[in-house]
CSV table of C-alpha atoms in Angstrom, one decimal:
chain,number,residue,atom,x,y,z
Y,1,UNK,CA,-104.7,-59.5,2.6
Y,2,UNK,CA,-106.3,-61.9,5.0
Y,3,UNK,CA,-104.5,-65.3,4.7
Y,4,UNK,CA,-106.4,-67.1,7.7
Y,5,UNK,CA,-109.2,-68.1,5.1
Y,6,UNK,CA,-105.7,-70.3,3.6
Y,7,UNK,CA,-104.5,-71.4,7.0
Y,8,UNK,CA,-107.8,-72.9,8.5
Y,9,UNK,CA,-108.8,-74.9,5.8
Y,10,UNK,CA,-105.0,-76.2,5.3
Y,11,UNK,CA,-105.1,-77.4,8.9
Y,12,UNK,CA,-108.4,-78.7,8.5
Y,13,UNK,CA,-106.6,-81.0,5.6
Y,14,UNK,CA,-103.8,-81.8,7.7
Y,15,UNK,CA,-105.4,-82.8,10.8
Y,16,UNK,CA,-108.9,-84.1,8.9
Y,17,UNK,CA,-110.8,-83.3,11.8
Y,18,UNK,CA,-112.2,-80.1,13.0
Y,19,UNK,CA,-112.1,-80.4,16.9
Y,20,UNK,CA,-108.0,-80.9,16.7
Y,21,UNK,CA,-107.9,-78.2,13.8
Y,22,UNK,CA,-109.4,-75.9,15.7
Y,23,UNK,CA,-107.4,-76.8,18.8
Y,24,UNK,CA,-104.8,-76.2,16.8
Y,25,UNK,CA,-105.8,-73.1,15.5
Y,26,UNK,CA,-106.3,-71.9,19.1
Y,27,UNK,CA,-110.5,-71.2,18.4
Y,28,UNK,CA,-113.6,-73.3,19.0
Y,29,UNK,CA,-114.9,-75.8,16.8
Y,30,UNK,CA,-118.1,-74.0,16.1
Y,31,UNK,CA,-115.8,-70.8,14.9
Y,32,UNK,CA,-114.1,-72.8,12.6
Y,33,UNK,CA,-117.4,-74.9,11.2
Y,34,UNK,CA,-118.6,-71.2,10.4
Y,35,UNK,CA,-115.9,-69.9,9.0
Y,36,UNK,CA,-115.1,-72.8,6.6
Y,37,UNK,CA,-119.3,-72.6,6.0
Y,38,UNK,CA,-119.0,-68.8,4.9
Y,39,UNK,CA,-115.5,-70.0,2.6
Y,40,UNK,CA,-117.8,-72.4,0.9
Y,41,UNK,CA,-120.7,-70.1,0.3
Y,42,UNK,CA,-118.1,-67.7,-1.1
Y,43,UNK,CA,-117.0,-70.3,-3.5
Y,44,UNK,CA,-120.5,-71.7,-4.7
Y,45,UNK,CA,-119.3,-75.4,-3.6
Y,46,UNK,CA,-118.5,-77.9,-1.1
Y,47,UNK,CA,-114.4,-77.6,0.0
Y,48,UNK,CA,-114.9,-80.6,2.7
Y,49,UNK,CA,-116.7,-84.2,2.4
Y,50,UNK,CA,-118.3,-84.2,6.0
Y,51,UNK,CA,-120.2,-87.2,5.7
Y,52,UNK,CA,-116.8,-89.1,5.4
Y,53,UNK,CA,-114.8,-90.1,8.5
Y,54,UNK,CA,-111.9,-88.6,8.6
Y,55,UNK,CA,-113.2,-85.6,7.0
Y,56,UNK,CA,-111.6,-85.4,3.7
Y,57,UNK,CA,-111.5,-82.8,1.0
Y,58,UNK,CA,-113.6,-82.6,-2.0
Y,59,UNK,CA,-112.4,-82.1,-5.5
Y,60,UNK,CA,-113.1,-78.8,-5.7
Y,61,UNK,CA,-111.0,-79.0,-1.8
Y,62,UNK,CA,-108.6,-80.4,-3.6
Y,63,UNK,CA,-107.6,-77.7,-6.2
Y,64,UNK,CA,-108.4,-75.4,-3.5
Y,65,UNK,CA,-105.2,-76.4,-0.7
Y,66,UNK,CA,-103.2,-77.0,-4.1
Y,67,UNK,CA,-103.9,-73.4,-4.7
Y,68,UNK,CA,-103.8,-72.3,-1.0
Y,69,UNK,CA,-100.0,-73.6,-0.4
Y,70,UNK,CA,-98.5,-71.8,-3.4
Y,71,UNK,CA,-100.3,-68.2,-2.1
Y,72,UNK,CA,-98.9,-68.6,1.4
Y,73,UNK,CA,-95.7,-69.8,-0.2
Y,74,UNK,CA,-95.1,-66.6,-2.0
Y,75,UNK,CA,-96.2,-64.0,0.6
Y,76,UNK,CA,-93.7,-66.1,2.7
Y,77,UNK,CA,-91.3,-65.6,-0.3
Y,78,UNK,CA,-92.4,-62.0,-0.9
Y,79,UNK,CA,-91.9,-61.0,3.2
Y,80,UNK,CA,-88.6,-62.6,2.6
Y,81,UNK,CA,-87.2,-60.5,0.1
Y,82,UNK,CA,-89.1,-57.2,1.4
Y,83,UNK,CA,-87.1,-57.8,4.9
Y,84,UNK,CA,-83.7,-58.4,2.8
Y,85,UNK,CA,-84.4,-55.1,0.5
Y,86,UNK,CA,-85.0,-53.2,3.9
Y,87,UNK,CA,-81.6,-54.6,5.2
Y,88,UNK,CA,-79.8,-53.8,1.8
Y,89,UNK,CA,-79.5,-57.9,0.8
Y,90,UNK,CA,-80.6,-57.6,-1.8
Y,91,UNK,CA,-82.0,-54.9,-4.1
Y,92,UNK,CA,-81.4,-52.9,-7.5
Y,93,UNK,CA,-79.8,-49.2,-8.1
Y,94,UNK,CA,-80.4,-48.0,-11.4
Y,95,UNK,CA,-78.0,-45.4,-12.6
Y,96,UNK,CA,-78.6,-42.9,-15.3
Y,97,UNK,CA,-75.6,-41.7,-16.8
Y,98,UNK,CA,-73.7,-41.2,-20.1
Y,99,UNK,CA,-72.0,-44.3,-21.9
Y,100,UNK,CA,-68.6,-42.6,-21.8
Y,101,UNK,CA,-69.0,-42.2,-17.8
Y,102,UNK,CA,-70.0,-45.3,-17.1
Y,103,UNK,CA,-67.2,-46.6,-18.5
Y,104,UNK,CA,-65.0,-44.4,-16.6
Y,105,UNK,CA,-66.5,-44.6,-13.2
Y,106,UNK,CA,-67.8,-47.8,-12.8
Y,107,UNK,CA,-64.9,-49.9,-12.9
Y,108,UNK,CA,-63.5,-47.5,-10.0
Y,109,UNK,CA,-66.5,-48.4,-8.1
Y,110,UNK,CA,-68.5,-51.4,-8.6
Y,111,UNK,CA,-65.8,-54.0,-7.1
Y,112,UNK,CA,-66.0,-52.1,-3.8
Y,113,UNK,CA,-69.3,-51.6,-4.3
Y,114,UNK,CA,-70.2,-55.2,-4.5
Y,115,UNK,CA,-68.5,-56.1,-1.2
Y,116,UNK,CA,-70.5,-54.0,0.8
Y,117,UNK,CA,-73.8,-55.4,-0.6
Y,118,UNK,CA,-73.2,-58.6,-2.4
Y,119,UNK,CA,-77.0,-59.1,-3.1
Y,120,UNK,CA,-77.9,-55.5,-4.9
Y,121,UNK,CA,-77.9,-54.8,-8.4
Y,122,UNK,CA,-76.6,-51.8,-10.2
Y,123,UNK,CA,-78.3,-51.5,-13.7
Y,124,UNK,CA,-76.7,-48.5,-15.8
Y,125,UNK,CA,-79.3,-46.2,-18.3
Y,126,UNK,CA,-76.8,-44.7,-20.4
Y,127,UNK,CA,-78.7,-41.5,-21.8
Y,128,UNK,CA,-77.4,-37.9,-22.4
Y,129,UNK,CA,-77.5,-35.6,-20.0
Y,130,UNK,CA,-80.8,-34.1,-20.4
Y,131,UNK,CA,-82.0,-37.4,-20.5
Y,132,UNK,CA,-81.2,-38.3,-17.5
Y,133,UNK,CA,-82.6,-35.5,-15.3
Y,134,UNK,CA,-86.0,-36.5,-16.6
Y,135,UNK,CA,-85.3,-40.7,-16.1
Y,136,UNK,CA,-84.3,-39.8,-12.4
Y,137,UNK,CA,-87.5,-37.1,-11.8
Y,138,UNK,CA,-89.7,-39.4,-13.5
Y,139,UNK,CA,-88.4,-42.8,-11.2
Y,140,UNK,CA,-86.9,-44.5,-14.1
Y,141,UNK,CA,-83.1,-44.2,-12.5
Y,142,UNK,CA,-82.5,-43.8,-8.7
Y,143,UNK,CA,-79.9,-42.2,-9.2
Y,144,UNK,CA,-77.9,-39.7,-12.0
Y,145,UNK,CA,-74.2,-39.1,-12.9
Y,146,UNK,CA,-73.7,-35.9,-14.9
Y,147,UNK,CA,-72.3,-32.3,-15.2
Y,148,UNK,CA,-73.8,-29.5,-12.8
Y,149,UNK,CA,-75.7,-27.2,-12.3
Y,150,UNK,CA,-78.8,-28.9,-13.7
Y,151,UNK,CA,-81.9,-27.1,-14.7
Y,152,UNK,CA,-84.9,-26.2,-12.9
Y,153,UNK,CA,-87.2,-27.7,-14.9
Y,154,UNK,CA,-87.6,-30.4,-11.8
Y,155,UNK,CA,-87.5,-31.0,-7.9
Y,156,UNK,CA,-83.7,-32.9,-7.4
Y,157,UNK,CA,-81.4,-32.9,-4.9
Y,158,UNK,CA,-77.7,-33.3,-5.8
Y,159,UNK,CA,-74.4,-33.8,-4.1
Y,160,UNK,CA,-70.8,-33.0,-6.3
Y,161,UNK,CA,-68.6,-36.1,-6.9
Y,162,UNK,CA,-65.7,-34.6,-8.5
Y,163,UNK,CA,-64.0,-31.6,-10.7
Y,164,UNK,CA,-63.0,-32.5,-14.2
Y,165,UNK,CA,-60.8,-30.1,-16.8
Y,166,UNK,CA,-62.1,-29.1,-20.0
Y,167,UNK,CA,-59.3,-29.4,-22.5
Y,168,UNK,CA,-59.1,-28.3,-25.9
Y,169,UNK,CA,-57.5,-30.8,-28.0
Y,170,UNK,CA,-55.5,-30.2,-31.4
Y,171,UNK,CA,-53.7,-32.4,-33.7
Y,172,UNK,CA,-50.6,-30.0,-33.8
Y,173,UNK,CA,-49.4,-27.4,-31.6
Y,174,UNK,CA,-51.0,-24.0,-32.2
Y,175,UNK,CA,-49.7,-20.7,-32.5
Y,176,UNK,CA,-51.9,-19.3,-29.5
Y,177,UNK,CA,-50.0,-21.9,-27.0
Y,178,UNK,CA,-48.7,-20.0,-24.0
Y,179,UNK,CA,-46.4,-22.0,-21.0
Y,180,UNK,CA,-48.3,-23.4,-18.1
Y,181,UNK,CA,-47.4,-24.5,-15.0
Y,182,UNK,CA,-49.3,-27.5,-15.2
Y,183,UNK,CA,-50.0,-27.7,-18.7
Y,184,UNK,CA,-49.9,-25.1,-22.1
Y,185,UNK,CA,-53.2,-22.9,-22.4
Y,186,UNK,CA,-54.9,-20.6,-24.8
Y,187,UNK,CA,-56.7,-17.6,-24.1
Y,188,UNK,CA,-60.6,-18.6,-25.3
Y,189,UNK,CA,-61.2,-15.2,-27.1
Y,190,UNK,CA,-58.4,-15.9,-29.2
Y,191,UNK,CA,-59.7,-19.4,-30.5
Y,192,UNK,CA,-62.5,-18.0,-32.9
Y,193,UNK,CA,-60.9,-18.6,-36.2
Y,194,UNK,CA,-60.5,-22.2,-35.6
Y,195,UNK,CA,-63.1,-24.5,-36.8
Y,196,UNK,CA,-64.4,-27.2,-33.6
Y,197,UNK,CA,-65.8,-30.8,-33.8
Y,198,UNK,CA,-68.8,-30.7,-31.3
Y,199,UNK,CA,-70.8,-32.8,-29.9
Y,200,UNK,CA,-74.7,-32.3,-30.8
Y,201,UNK,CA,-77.2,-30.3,-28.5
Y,202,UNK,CA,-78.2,-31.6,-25.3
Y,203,UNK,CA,-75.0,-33.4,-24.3
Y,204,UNK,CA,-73.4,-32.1,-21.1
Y,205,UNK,CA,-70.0,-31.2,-23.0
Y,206,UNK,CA,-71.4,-29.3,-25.4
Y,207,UNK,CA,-73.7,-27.2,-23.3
Y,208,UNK,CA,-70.8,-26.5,-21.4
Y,209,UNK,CA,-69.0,-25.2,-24.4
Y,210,UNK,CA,-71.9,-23.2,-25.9
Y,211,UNK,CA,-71.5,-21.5,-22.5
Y,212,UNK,CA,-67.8,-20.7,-22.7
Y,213,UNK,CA,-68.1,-20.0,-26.8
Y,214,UNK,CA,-71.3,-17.1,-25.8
Y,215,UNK,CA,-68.9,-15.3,-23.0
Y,216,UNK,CA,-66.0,-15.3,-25.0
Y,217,UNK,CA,-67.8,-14.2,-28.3
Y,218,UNK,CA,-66.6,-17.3,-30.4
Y,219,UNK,CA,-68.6,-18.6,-33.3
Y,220,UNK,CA,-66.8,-21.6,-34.0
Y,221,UNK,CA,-67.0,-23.4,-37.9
Y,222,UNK,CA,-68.6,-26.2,-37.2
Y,223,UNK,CA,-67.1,-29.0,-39.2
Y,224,UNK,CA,-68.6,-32.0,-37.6
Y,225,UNK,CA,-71.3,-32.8,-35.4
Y,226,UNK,CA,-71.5,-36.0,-32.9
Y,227,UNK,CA,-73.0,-38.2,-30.3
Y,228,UNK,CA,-69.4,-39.0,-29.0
Y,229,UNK,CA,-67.0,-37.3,-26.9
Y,230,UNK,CA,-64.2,-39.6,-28.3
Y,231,UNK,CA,-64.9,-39.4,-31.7
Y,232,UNK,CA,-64.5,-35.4,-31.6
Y,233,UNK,CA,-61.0,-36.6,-29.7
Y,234,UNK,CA,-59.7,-38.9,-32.0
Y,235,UNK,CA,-60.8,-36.4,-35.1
Y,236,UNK,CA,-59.0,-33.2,-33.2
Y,237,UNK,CA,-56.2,-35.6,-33.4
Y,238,UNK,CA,-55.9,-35.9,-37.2
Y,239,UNK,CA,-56.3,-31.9,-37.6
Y,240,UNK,CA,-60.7,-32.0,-38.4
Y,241,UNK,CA,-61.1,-29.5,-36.1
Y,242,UNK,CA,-60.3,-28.7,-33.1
Y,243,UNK,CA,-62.3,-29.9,-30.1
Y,244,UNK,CA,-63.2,-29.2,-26.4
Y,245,UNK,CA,-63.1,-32.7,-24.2
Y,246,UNK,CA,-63.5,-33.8,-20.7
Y,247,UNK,CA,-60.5,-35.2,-19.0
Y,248,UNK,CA,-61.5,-38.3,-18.6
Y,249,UNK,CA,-61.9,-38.6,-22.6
Y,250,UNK,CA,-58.4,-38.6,-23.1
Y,251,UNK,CA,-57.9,-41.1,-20.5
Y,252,UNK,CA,-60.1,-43.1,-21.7
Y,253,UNK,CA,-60.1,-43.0,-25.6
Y,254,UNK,CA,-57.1,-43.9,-28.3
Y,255,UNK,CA,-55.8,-40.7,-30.5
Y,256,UNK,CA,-54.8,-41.4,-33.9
Y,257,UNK,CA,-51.8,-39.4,-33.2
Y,258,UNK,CA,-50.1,-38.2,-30.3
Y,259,UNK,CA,-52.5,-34.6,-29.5
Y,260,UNK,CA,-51.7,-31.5,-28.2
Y,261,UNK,CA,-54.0,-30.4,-25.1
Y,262,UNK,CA,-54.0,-26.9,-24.0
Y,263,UNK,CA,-56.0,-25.9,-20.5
Y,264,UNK,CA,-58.2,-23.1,-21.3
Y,265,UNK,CA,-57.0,-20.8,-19.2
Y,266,UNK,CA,-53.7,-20.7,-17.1
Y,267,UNK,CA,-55.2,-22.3,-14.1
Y,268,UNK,CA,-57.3,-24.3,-16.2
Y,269,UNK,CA,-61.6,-24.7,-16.6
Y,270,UNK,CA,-63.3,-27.0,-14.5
Y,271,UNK,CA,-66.4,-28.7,-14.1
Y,272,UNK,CA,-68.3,-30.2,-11.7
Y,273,UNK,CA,-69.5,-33.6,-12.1
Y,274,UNK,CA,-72.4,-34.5,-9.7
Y,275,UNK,CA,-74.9,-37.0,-8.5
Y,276,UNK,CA,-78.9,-35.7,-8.4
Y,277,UNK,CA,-82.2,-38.3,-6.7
Y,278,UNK,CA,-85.2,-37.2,-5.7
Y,279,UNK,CA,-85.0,-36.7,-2.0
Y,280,UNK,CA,-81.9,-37.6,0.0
Y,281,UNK,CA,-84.3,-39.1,2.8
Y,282,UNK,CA,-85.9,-41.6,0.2
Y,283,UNK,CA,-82.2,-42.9,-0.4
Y,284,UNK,CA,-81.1,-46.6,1.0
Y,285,UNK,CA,-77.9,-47.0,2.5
Y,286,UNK,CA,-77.0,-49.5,-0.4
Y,287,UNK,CA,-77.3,-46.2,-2.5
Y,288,UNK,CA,-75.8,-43.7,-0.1
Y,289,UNK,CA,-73.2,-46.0,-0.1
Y,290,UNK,CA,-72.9,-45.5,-3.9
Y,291,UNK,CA,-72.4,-42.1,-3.8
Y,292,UNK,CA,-69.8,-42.3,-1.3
Y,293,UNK,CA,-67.5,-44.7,-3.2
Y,294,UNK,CA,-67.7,-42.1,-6.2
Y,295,UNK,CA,-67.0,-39.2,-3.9
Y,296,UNK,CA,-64.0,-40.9,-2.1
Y,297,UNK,CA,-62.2,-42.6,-5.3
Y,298,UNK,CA,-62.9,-39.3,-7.6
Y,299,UNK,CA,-61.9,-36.7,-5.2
Y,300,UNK,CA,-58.7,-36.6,-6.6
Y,301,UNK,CA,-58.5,-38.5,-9.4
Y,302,UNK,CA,-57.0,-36.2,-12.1
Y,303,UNK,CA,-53.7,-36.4,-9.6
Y,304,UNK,CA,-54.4,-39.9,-9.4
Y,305,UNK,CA,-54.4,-40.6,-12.9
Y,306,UNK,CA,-51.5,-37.9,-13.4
Y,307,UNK,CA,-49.3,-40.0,-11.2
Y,308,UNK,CA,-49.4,-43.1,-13.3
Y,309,UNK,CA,-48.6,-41.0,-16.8
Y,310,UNK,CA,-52.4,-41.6,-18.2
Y,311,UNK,CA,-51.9,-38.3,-20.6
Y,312,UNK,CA,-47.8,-38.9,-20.5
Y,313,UNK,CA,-48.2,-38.9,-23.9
Y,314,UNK,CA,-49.5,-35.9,-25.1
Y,315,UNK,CA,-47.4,-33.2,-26.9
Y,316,UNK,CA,-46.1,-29.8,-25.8
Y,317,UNK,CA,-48.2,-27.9,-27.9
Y,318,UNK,CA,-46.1,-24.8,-27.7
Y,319,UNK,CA,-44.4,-23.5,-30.8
């Protein structure tokens, strides 16, 4: 946008003469008559009163400088903020990811976060997992948090943050418990009979388990359905079913009563959770920096957690 248009006729008002305006302005006087004649013609009326001595503005003039001053006011203020987005001071990072990982994660990250760059924004969208490929493809997150691989449907890039166990949670020990080094385990092929609370279709978790059910031929009674990773904890807990979890869910959530978690297998099934944007060269440092903070505190966080007796609580679950 041409802004001179703005800037003549304000010094014109300033100064009230055109000889030191355009002096000012660093063109001739006959330049300046002309353009401020074409500015006129453009609006269909009179901006300056040149029969008056000093030149003074009109009324029309008058709404016009009024008008004037605010535009060049906020491309000043607009420049402004483009410069301090460009130099990560200010700016917003949307994050797609489920609401039981944002509470996880974020608390881990966003004070550090927030010392490196004071002035940007994170803004959570907390969708399912399938969700949020599409929110991210479609520009509606920057950036998503969820269980990998994703599909192929679209054209992301994605980096691994961390690896997270799948446990199988009961309310009392069961009969298929073996000894673990790290923790009991059952064999998967020998959990059939049980019936499961799931989570419904297109959550992370439960692809993940349809996955591990079809290769190790289980068709499991389904005696509840849900939204919520914790709630299919917390009812594993009181015996309705048993139920496959993330790690972090039974950090996170409350059992009713002290559960029984078996790995499921004896060195355990893992995960990968992972970060996915469009390109990496369309990411700003504020959000590489993102993605770094969740690499470096989640690396290791299941010893992390172990080390300060987050699942102390949980039973043997070995007959």
């Amino acid at each position: 946008m041409d802004f001179k248009q703005y800037q003549y006729v304000l010094k014109i008002a300033e100064m009230q003469n055109l000889t030191k305006a355009a002096n000012a302005l660093y063109i001739t006087q006959p330049s300046l008559s002309h353009y401020i004649a074409r500015i006129e013609e453009e609006m269909g009326t009179q901006i300056f009163n040149r029969n008056t001595t000093p030149i003074s503005l009109t009324l029309a003039g008058e709404k016009y400088v009024e008008t004037a001053k605010m535009i060049l006011s906020l491309n000043d203020r607009l420049r402004q903020e483009v410069a301090d987005i460009a130099q990560n001071k200010k700016g917003l990072i949307r994050v797609g990811m489920s609401h039981a990982r944002a509470s996880f994660f974020l608390p881990y990250i966003l004070p550090a976060f927030k010392e490196s760059y004071p002035g940007v924004d994170v803004q959570t969208v907390e969708v399912r997992a399938d969700l949020v490929e599409e929110y991210v493809a479609k520009g509606r997150c920057d950036l998503g948090i969820l269980p990998l691989p994703i599909s192929k449907k679209y054209s992301l890039e994605q980096e691994v943050v961390c690896r997270e166990e799948l446990l199988l949670v009961s309310g009392q020990p069961l009969p298929e418990g073996r000894k673990g080094n790290r923790r009991p385990y059952v064999k998967l092929d020998e959990m059939g009979d049980y019936p499961y609370s799931l989570l419904k279709r297109g959550h992370g978790i439960r692809t993940a388990v349809d996955v591990l059910f079809m290769e190790h031929g289980i068709h499991p009674k389904q005696i509840f359905e849900t939204t919520s990773n914790e709630t299919a904890y917390r009812l594993s807990t009181v015996n309705m079913g048993l139920a496959i979890v993330p790690e972090t869910t039974v950090i996170l959530s409350h059992a009713v009563n002290t559960p029984c978690l078996y790995g499921l297998s004896p060195e355990g099934i893992w995960w990968e959770i992972g970060v996915i944007y469009q390109k990496k060269e369309m990411l700003s440092d504020a959000q590489k920096r993102f993605i770094c903070l969740m690499q470096e505190k989640f690396a290791n966080y299941t010893k992390y957690y172990r080390s300060k007796d987050y699942l102390s609580e949980e039973r043997s679950g070995v007959l």
